[in-house]
Tab-separated table of N, CA and C in Angstrom:
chain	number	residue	atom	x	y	z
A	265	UNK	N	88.736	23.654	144.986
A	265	UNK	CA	89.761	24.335	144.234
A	265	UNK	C	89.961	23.613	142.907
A	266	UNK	N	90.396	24.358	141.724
A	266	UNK	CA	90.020	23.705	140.990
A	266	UNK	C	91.637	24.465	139.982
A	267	UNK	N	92.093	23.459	139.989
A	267	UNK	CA	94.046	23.444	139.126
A	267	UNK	C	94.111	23.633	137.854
A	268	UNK	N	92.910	23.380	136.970
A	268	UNK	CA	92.524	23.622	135.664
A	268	UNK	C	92.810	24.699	135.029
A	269	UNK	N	91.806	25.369	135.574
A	269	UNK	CA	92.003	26.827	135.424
A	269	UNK	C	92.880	27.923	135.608
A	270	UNK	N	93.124	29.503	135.502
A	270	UNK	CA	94.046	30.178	136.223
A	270	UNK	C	93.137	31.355	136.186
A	271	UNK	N	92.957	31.752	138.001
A	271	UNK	CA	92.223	33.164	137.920
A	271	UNK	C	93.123	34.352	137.551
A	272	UNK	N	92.252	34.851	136.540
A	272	UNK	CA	93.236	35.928	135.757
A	272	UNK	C	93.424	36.979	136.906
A	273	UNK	N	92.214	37.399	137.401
A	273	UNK	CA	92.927	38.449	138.799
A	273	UNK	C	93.914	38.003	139.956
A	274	UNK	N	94.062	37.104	139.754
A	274	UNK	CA	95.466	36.879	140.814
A	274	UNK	C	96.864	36.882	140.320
A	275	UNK	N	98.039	37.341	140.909
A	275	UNK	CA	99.385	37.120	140.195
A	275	UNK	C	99.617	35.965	140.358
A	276	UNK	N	100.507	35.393	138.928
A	276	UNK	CA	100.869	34.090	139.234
A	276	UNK	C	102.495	34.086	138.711
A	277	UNK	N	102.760	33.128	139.525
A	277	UNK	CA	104.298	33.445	139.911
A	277	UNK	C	104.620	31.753	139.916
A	278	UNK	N	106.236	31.377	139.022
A	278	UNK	CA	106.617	30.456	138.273
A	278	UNK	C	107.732	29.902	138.972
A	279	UNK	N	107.611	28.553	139.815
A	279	UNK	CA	109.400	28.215	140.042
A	279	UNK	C	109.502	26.949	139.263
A	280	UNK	N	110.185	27.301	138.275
A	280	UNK	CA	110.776	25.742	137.810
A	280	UNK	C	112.085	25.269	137.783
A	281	UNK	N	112.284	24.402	138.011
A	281	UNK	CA	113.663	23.348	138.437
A	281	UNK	C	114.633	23.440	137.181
A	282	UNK	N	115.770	23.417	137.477
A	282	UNK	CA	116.535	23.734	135.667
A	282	UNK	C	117.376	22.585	136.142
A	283	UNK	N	116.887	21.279	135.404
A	283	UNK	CA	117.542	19.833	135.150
A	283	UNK	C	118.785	20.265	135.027
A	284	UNK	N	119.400	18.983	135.860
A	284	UNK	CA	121.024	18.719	135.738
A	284	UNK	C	121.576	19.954	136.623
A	285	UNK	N	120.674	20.699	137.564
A	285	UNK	CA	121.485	21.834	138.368
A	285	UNK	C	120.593	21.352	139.635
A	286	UNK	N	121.494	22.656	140.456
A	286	UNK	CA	120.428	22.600	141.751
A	286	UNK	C	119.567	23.660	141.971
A	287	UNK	N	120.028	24.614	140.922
A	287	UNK	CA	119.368	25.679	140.916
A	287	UNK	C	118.128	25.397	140.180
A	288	UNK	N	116.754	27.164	140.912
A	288	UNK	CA	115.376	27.085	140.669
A	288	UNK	C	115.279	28.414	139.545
A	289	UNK	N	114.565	28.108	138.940
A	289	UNK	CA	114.158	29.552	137.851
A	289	UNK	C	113.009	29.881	138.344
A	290	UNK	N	112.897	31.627	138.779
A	290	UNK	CA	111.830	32.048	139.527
A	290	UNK	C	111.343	32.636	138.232
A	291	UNK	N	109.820	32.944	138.012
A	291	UNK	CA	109.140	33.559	137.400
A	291	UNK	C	107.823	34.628	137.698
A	292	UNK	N	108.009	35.477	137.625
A	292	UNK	CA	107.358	36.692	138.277
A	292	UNK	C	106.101	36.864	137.388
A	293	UNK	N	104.899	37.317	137.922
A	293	UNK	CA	103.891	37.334	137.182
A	293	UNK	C	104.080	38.719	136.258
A	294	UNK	N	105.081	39.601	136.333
A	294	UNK	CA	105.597	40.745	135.047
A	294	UNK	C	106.366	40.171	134.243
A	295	UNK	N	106.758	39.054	133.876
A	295	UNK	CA	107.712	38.697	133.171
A	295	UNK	C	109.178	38.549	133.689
A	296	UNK	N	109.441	39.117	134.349
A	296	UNK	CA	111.214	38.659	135.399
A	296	UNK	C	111.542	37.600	135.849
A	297	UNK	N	112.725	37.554	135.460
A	297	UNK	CA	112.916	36.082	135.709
A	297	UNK	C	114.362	36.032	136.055
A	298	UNK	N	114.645	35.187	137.087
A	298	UNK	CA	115.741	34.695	137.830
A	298	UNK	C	115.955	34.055	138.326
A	299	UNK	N	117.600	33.201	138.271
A	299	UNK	CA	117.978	31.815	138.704
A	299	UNK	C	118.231	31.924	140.502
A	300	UNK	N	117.872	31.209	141.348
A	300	UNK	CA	118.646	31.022	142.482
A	300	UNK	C	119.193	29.611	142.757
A	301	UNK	N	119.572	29.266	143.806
A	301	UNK	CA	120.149	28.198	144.277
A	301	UNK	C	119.398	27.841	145.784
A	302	UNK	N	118.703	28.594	146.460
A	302	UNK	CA	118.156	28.807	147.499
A	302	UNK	C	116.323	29.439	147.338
A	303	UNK	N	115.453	28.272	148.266
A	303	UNK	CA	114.289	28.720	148.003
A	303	UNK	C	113.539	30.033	148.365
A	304	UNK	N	114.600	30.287	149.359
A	304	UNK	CA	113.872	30.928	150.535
A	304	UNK	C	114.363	32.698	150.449
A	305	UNK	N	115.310	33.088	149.407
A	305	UNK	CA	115.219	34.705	148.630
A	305	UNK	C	114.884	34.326	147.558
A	306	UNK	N	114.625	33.098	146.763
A	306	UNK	CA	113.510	33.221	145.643
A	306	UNK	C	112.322	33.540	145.831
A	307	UNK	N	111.179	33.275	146.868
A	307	UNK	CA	110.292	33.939	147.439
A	307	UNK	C	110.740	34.839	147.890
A	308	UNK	N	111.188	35.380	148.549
A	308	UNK	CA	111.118	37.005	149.246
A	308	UNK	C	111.514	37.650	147.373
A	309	UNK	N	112.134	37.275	146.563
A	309	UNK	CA	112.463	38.217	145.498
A	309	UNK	C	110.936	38.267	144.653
A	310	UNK	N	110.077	37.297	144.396
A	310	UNK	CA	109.073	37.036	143.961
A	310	UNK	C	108.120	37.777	144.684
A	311	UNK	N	107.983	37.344	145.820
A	311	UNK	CA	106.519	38.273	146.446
A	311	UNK	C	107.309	39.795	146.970
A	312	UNK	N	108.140	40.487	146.567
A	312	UNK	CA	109.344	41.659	146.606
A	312	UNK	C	108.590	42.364	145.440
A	313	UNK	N	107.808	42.073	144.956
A	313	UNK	CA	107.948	42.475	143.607
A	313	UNK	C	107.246	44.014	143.912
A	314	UNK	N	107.924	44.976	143.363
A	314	UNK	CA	108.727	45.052	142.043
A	314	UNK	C	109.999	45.473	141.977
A	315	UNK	N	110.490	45.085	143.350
A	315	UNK	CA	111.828	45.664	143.839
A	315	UNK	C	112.913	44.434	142.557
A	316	UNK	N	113.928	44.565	142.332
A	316	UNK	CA	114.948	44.283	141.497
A	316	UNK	C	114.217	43.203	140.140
A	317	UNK	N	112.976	43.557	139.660
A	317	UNK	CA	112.321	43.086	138.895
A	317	UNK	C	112.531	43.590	137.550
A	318	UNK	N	113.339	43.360	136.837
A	318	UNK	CA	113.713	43.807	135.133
A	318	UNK	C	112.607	43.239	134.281
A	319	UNK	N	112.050	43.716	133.025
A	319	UNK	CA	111.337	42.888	132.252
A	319	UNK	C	112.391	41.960	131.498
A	320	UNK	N	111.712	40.791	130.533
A	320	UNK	CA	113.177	40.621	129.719
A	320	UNK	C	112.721	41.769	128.669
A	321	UNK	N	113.915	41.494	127.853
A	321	UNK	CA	113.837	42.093	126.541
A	321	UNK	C	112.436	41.966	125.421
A	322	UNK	N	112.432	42.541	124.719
A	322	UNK	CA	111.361	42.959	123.528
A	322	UNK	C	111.883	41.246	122.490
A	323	UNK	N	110.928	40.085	123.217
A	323	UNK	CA	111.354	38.785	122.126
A	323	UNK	C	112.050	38.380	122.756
A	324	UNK	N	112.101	38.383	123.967
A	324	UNK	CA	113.092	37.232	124.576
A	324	UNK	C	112.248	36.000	124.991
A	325	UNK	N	112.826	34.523	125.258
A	325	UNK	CA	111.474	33.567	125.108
A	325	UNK	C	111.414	33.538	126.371
């Protein structure tokens, strides 16, 4: 396996830690994105997809 790379045919899906909280920022391979506090409906909302999946906005970072 090789971490370098990213196979473009697979979805790839983002949790990163938001310092100074306890909460996780999920990132959906469409662009959606949402805070939880709990790991375990951040996955079910992530691999859910495309159930309550918003894009952001047109320029949002």
């Amino acid at each position: 396996m090789n971490t370098g790379t990213v196979n473009t045919g697979t979805a790839l899906h983002r949790v990163h830690w938001m310092p100074g909280t306890d909460r996780l920022l999920a990132v959906c391979h469409c662009g959606a994105e949402r805070a939880f506090e709990d790991p375990v409906p951040l996955w079910d909302w992530l691999l859910g997809h495309p159930e309550d999946h918003d894009r952001p906005a047109e320029g949002a970072p």
